[in-house]
JSON list of C-alpha atoms in Angstrom, two decimals:
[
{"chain": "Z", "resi": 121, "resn": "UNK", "atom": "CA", "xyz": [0.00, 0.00, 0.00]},
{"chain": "Z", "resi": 122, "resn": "UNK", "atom": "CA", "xyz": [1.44, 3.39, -1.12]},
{"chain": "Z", "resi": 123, "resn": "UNK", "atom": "CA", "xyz": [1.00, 5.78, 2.93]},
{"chain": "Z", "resi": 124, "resn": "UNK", "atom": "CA", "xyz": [0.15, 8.63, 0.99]},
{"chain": "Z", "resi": 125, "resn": "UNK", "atom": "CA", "xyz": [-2.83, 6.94, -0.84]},
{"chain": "Z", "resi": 126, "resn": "UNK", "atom": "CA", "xyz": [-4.22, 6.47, 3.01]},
{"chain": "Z", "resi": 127, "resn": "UNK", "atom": "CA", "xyz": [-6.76, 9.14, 4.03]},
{"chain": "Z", "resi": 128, "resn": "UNK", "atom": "CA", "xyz": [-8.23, 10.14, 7.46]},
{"chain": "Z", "resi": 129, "resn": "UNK", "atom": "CA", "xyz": [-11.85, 11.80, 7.69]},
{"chain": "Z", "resi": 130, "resn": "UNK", "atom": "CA", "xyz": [-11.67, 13.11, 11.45]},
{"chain": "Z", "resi": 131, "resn": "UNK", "atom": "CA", "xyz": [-13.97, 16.07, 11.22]},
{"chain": "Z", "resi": 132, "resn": "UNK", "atom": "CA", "xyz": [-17.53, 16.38, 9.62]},
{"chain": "Z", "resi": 133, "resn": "UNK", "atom": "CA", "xyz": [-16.06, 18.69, 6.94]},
{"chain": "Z", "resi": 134, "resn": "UNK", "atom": "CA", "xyz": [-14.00, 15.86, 5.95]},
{"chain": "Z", "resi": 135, "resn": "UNK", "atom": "CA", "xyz": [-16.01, 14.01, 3.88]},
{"chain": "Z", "resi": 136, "resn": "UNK", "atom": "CA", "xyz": [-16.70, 15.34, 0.69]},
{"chain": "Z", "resi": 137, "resn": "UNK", "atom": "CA", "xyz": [-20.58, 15.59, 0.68]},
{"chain": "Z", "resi": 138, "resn": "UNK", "atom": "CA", "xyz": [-21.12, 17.30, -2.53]},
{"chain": "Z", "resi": 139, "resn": "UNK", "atom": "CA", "xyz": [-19.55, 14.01, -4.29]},
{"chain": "Z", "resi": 140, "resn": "UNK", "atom": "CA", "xyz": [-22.45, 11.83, -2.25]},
{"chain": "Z", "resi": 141, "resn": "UNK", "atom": "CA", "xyz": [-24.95, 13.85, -3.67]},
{"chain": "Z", "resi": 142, "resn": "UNK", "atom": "CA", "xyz": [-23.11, 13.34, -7.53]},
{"chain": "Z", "resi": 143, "resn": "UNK", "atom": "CA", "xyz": [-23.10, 9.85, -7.02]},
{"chain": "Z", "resi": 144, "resn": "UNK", "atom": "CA", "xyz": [-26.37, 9.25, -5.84]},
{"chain": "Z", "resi": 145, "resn": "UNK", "atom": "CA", "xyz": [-27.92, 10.97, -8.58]},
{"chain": "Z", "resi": 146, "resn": "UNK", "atom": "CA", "xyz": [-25.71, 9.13, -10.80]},
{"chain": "Z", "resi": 147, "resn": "UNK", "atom": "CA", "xyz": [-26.25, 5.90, -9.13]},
{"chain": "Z", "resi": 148, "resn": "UNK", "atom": "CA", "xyz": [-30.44, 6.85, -9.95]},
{"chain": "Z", "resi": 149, "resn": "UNK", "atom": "CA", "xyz": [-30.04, 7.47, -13.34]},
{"chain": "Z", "resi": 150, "resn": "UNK", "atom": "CA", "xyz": [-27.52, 4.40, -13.60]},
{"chain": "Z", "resi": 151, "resn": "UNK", "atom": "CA", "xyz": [-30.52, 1.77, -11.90]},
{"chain": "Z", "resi": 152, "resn": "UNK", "atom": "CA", "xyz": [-33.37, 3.42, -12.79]},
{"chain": "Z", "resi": 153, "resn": "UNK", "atom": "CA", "xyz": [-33.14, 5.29, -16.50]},
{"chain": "Z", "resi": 154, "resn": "UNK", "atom": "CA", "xyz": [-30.47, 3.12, -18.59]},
{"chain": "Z", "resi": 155, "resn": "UNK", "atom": "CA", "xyz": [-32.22, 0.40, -20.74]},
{"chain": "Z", "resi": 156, "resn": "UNK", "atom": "CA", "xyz": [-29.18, -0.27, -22.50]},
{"chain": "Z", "resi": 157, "resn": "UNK", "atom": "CA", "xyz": [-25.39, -1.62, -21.83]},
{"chain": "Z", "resi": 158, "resn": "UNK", "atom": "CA", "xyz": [-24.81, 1.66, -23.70]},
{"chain": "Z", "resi": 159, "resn": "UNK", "atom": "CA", "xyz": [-25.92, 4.02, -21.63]},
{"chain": "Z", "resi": 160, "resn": "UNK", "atom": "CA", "xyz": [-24.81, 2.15, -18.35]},
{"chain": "Z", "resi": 161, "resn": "UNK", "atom": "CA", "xyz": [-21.21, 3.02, -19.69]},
{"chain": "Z", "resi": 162, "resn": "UNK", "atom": "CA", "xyz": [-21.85, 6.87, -20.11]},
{"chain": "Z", "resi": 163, "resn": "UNK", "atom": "CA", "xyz": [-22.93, 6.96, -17.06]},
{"chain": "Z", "resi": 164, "resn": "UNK", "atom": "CA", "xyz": [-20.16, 5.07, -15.29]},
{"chain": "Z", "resi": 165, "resn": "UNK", "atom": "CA", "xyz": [-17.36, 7.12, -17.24]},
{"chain": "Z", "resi": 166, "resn": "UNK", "atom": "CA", "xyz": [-19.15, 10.30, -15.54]},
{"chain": "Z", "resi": 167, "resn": "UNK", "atom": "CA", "xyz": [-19.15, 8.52, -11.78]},
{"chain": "Z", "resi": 168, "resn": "UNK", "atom": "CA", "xyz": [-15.70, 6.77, -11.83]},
{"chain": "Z", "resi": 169, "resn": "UNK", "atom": "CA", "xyz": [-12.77, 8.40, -12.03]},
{"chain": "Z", "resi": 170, "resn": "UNK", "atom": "CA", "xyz": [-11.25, 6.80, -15.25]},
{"chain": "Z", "resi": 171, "resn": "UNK", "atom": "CA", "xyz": [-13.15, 4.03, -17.28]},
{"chain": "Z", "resi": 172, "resn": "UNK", "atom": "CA", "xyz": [-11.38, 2.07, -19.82]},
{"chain": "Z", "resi": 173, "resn": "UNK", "atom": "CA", "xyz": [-12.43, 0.31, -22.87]},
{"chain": "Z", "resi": 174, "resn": "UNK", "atom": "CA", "xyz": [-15.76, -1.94, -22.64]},
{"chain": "Z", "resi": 175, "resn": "UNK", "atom": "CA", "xyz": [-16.79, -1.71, -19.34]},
{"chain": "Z", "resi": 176, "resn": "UNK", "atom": "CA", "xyz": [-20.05, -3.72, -18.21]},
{"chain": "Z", "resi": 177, "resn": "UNK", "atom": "CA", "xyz": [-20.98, -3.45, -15.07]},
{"chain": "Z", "resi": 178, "resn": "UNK", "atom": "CA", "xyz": [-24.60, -5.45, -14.11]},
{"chain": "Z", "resi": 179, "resn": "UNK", "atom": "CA", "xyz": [-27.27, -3.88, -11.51]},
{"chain": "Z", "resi": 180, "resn": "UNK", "atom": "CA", "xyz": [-27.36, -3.14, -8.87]},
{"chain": "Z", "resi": 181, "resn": "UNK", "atom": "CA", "xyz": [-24.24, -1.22, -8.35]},
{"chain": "Z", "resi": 182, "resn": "UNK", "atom": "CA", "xyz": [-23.30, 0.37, -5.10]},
{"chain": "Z", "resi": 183, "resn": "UNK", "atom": "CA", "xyz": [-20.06, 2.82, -4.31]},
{"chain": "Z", "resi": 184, "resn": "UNK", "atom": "CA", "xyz": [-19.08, 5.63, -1.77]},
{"chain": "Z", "resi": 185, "resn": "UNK", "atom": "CA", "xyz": [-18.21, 8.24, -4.05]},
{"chain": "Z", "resi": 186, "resn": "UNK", "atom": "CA", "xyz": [-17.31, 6.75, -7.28]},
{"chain": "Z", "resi": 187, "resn": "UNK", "atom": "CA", "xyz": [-14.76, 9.72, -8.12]},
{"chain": "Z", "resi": 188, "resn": "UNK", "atom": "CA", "xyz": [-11.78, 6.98, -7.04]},
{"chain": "Z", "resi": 189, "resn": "UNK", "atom": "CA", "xyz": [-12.07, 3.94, -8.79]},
{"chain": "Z", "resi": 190, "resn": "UNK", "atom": "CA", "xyz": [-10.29, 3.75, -11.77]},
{"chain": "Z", "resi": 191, "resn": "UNK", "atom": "CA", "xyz": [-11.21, 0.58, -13.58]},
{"chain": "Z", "resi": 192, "resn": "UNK", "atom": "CA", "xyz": [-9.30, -0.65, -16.93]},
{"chain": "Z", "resi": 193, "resn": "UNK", "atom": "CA", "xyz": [-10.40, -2.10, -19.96]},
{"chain": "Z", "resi": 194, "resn": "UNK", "atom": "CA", "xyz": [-13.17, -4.78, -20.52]},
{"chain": "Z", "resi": 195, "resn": "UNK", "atom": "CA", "xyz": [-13.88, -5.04, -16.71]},
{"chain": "Z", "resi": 196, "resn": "UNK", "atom": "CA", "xyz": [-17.19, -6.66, -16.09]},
{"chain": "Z", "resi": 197, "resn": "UNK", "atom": "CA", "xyz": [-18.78, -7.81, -12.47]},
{"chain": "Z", "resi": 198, "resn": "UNK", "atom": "CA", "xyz": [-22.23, -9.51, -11.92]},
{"chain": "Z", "resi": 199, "resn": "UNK", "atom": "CA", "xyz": [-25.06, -8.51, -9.81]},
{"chain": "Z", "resi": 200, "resn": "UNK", "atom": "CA", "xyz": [-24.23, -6.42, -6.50]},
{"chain": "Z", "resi": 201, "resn": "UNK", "atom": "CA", "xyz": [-21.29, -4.90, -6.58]},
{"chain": "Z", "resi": 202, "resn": "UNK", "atom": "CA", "xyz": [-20.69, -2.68, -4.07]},
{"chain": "Z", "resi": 203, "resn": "UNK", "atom": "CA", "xyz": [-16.59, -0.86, -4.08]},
{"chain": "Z", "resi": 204, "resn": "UNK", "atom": "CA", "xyz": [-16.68, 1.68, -0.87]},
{"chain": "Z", "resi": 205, "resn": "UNK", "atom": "CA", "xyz": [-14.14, 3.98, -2.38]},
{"chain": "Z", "resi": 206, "resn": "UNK", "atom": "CA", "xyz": [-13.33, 6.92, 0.60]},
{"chain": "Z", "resi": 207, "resn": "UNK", "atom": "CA", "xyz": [-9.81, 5.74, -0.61]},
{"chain": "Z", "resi": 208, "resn": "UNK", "atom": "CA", "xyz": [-8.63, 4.93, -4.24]},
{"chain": "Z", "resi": 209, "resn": "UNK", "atom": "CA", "xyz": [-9.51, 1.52, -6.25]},
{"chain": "Z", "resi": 210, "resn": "UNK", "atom": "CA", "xyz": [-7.87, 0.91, -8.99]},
{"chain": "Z", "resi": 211, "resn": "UNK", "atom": "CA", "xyz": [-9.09, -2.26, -10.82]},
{"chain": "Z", "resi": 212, "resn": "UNK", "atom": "CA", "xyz": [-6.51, -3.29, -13.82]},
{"chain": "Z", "resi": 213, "resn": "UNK", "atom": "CA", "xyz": [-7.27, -4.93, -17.28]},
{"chain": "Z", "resi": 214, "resn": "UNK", "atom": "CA", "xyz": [-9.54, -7.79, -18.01]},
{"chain": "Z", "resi": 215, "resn": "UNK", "atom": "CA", "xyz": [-11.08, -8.35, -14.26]},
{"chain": "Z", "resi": 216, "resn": "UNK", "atom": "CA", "xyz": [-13.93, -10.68, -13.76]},
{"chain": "Z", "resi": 217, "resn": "UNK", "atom": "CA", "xyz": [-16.25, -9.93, -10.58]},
{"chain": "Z", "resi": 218, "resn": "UNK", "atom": "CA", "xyz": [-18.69, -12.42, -9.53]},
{"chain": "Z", "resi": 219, "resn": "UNK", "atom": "CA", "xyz": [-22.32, -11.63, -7.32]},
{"chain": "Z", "resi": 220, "resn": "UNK", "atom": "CA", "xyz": [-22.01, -9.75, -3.85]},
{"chain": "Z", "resi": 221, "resn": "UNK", "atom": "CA", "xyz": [-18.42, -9.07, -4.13]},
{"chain": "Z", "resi": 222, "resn": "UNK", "atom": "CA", "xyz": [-17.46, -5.98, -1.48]},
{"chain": "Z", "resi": 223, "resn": "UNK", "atom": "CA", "xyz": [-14.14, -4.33, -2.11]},
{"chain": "Z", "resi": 224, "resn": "UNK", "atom": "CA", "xyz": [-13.91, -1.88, 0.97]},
{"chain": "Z", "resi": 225, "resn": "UNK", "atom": "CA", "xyz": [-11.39, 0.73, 0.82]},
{"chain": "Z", "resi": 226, "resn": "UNK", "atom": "CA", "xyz": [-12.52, 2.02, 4.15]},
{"chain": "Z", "resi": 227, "resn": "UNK", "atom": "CA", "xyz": [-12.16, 1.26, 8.08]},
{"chain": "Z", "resi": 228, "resn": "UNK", "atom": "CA", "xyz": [-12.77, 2.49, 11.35]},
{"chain": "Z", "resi": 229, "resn": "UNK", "atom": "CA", "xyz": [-10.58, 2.37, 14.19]},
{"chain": "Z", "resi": 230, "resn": "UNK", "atom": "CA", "xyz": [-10.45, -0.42, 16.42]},
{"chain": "Z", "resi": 231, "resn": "UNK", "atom": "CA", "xyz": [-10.23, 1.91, 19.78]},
{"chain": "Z", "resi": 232, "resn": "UNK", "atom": "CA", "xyz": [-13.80, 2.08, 20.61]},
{"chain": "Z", "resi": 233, "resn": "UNK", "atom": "CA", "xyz": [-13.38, 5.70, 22.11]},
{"chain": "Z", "resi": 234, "resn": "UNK", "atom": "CA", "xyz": [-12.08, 6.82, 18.33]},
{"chain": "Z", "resi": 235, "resn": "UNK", "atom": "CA", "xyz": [-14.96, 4.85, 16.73]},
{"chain": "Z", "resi": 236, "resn": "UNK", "atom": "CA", "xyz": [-18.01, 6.52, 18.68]},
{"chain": "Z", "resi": 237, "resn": "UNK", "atom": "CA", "xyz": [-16.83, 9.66, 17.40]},
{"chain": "Z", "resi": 238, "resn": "UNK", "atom": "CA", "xyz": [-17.52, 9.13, 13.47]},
{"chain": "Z", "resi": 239, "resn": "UNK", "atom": "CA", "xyz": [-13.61, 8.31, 12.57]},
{"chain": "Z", "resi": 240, "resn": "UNK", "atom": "CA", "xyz": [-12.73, 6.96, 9.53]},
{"chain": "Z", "resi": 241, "resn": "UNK", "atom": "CA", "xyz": [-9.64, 6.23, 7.19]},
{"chain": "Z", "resi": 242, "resn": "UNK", "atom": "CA", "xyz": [-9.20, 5.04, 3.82]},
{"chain": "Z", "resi": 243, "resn": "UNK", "atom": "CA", "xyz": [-6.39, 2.95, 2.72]},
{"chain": "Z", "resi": 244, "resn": "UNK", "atom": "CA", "xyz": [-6.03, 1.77, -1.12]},
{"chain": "Z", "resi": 245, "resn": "UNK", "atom": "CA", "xyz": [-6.99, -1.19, -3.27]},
{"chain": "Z", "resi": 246, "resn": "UNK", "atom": "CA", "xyz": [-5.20, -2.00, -5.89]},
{"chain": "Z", "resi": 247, "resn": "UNK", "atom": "CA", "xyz": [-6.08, -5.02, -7.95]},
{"chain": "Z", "resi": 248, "resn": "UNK", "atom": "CA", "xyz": [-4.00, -6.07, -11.41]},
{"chain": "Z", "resi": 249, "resn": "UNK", "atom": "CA", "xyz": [-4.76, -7.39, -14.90]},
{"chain": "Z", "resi": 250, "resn": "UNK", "atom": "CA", "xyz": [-6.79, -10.37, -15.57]},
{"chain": "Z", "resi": 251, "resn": "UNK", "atom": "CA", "xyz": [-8.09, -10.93, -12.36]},
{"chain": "Z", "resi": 252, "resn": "UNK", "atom": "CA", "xyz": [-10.74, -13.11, -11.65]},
{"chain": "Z", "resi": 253, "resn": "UNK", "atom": "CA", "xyz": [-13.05, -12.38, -8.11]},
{"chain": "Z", "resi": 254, "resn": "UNK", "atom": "CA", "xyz": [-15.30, -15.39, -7.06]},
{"chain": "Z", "resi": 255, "resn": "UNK", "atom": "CA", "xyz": [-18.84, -14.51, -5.86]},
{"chain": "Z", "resi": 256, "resn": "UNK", "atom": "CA", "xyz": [-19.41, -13.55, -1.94]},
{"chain": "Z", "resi": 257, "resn": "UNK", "atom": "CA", "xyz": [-15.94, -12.40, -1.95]},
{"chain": "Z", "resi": 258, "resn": "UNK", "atom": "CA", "xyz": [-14.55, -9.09, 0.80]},
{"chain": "Z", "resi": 259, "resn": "UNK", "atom": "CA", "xyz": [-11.51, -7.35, -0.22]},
{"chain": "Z", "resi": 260, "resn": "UNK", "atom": "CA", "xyz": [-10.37, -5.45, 2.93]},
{"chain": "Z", "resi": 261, "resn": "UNK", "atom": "CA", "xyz": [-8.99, -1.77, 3.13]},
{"chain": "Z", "resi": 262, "resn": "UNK", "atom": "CA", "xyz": [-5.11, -1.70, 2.43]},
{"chain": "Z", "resi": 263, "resn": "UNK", "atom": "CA", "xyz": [-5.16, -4.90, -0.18]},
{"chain": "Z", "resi": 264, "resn": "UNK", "atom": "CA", "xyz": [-2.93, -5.11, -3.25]},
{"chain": "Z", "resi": 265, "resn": "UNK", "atom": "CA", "xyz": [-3.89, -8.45, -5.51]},
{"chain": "Z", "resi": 266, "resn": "UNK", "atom": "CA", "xyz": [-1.08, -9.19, -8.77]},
{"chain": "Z", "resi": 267, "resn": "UNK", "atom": "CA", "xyz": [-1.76, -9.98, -11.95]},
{"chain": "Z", "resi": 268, "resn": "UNK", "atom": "CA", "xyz": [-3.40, -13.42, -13.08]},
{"chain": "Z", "resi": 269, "resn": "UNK", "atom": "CA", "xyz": [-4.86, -14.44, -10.07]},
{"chain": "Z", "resi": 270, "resn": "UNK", "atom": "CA", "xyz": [-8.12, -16.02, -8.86]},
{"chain": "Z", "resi": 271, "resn": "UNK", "atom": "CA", "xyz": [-9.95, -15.22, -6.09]},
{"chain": "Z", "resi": 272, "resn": "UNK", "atom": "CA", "xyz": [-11.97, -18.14, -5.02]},
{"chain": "Z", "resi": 273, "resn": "UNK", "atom": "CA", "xyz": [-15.76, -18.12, -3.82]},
{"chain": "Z", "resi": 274, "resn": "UNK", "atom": "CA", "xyz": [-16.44, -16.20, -0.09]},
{"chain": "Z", "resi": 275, "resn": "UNK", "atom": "CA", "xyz": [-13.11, -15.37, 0.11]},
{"chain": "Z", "resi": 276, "resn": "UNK", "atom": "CA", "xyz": [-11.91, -12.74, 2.86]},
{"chain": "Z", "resi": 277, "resn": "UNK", "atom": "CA", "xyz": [-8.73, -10.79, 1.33]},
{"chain": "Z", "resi": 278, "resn": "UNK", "atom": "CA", "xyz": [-6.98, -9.25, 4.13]},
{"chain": "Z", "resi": 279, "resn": "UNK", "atom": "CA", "xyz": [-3.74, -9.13, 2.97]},
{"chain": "Z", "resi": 280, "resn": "UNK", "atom": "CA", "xyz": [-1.74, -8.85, -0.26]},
{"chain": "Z", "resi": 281, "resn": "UNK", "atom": "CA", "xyz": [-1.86, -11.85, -2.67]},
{"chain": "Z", "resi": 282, "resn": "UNK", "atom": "CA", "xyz": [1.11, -12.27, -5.44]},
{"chain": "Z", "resi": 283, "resn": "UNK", "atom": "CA", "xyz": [0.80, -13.11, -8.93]},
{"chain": "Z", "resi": 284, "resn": "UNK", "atom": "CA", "xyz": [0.15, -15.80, -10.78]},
{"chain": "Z", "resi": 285, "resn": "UNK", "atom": "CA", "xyz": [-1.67, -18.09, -8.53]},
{"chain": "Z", "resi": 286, "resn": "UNK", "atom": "CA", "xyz": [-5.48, -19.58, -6.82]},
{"chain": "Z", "resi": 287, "resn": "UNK", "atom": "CA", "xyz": [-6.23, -18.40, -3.68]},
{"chain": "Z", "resi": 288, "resn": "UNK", "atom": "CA", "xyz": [-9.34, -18.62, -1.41]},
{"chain": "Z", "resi": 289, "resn": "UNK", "atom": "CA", "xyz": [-10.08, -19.11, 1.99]},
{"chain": "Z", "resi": 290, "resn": "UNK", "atom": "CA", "xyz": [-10.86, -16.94, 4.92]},
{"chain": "Z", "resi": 291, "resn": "UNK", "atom": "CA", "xyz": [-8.06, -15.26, 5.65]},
{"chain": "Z", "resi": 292, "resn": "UNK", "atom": "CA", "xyz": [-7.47, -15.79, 1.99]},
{"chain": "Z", "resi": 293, "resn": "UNK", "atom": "CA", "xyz": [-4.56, -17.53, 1.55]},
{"chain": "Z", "resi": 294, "resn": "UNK", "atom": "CA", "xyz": [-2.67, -18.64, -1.54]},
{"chain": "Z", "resi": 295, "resn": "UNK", "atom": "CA", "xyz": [-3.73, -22.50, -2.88]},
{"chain": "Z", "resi": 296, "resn": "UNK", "atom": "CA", "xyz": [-1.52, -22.94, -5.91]},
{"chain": "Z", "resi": 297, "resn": "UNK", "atom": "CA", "xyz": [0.59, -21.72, -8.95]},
{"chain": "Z", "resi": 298, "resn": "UNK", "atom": "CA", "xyz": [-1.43, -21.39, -11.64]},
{"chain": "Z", "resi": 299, "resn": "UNK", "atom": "CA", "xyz": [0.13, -23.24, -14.63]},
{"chain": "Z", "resi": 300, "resn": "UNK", "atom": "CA", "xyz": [-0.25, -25.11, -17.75]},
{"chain": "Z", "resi": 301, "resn": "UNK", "atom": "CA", "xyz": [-3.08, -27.50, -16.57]},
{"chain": "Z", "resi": 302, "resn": "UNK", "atom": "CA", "xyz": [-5.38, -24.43, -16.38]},
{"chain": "Z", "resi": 303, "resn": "UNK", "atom": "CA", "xyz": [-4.72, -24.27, -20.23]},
{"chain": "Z", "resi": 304, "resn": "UNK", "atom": "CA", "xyz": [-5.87, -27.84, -20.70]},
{"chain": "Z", "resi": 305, "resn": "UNK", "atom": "CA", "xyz": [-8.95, -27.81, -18.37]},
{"chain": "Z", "resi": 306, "resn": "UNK", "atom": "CA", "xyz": [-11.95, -25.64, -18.09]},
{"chain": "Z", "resi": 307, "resn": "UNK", "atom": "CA", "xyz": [-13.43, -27.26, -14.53]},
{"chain": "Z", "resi": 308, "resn": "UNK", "atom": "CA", "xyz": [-11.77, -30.02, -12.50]},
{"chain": "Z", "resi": 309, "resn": "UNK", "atom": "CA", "xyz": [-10.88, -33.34, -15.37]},
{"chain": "Z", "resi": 310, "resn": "UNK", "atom": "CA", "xyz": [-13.32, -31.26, -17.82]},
{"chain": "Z", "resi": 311, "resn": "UNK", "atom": "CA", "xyz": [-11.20, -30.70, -20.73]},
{"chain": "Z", "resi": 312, "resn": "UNK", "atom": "CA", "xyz": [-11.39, -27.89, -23.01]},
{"chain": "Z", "resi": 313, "resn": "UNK", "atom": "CA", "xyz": [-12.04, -28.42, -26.48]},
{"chain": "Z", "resi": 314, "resn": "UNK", "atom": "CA", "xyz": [-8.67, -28.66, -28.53]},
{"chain": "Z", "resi": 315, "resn": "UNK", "atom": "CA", "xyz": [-10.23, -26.67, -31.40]},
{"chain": "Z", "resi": 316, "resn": "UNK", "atom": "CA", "xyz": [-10.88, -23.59, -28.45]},
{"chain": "Z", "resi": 317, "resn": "UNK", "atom": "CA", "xyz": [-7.42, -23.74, -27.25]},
{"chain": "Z", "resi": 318, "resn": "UNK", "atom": "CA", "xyz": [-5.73, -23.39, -30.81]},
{"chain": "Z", "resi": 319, "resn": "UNK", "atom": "CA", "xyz": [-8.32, -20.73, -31.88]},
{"chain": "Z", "resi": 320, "resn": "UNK", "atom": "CA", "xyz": [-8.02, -18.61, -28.61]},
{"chain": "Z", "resi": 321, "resn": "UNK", "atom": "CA", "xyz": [-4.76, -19.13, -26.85]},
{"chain": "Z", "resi": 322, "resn": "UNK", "atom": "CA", "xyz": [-2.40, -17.10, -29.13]},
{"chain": "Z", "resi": 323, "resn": "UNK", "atom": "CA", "xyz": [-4.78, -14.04, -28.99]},
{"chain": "Z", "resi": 324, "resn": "UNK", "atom": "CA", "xyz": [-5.37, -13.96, -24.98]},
{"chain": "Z", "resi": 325, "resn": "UNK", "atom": "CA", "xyz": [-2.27, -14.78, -23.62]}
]
């Protein structure tokens, strides 16, 4: 985590109330006006704070503020989303998301005497290219995740997780490399089509 990323909101002119009231009415027009994938995405590259190529993003969508995530290209998550952003997200290139994945980028102190008083902090998540989230999955404040990785189902991320592997598990926890079986099958001893692995592979590496 980069220390000057992390934010402290310790006073009620902290938070930046005029972006709640942005993203709600964003957040409105987003669930309640768009018909179409096409108007989902202007709307999302007015609320985040950079959108890249392709991004689809299924309802219903929740965020704090919406100003810091920065998402890259062809990012897509399922149903219920919700990224609490009082600190930056940055979400890299080709990211999956599953249902009811939270990614908080928020906390409150543990000292209960800090807490009653309406403390908060933000510290940073950062998550790489062609990452793939299972549903039910919490990424806690503070979390860096590498490139390539999978994130399995109801997974609690609470600290950083390299590249290039399968983890899961609450703490989550690395499982395994990920390697050249994954190229051969699709879901346990399910092999993937030969034909699919010659047309595809050299493209999407």
């Amino acid at each position: 985590m980069n220390k000057d990323d992390f934010v402290i909101f310790a006073e009620p002119g902290d938070f930046p109330v005029d972006k709640v009231k942005r993203k709600n009415a964003l957040l409105k027009k987003f669930h309640c006006e768009c018909e179409t994938i096409e108007e989902r995405q202007a709307v999302l590259k007015e609320l985040f704070g950079a959108v890249g190529r392709n991004p689809r993003v299924t309802p219903l969508f929740y965020c704090d503020l919406g100003f810091n995530i920065f998402i890259g290209d062809d990012f897509y998550s399922n149903y219920n989303l919700t990224i609490l952003d009082c600190a930056k997200v940055t979400i890299g290139n080709n990211c999956y998301i599953a249902d009811n994945v939270g990614i908080y980028a928020v906390g409150h102190p543990t000292d209960r005497l800090l807490r009653r008083v309406d403390i908060e902090y933000g510290a940073p998540v950062v998550i790489g290219d062609d990452v793939w989230i299972g549903g039910h999955t919490v990424i806690n404040p503070g979390v860096t995740i590498g490139d390539n990785v999978v994130i399995g189902s109801g997974s609690v991320v609470t600290h950083d997780i390299e590249s290039g592997v399968v983890a899961a598990g609450n703490p989550c926890r690395v499982i395994r490399k990920i390697d050249e079986r994954d190229r051969k099958y699709i879901f346990k001893d399910i092999e993937y089509p030969p034909e699919l692995i010659e047309k595809h592979y050299g493209k999407n590496k």
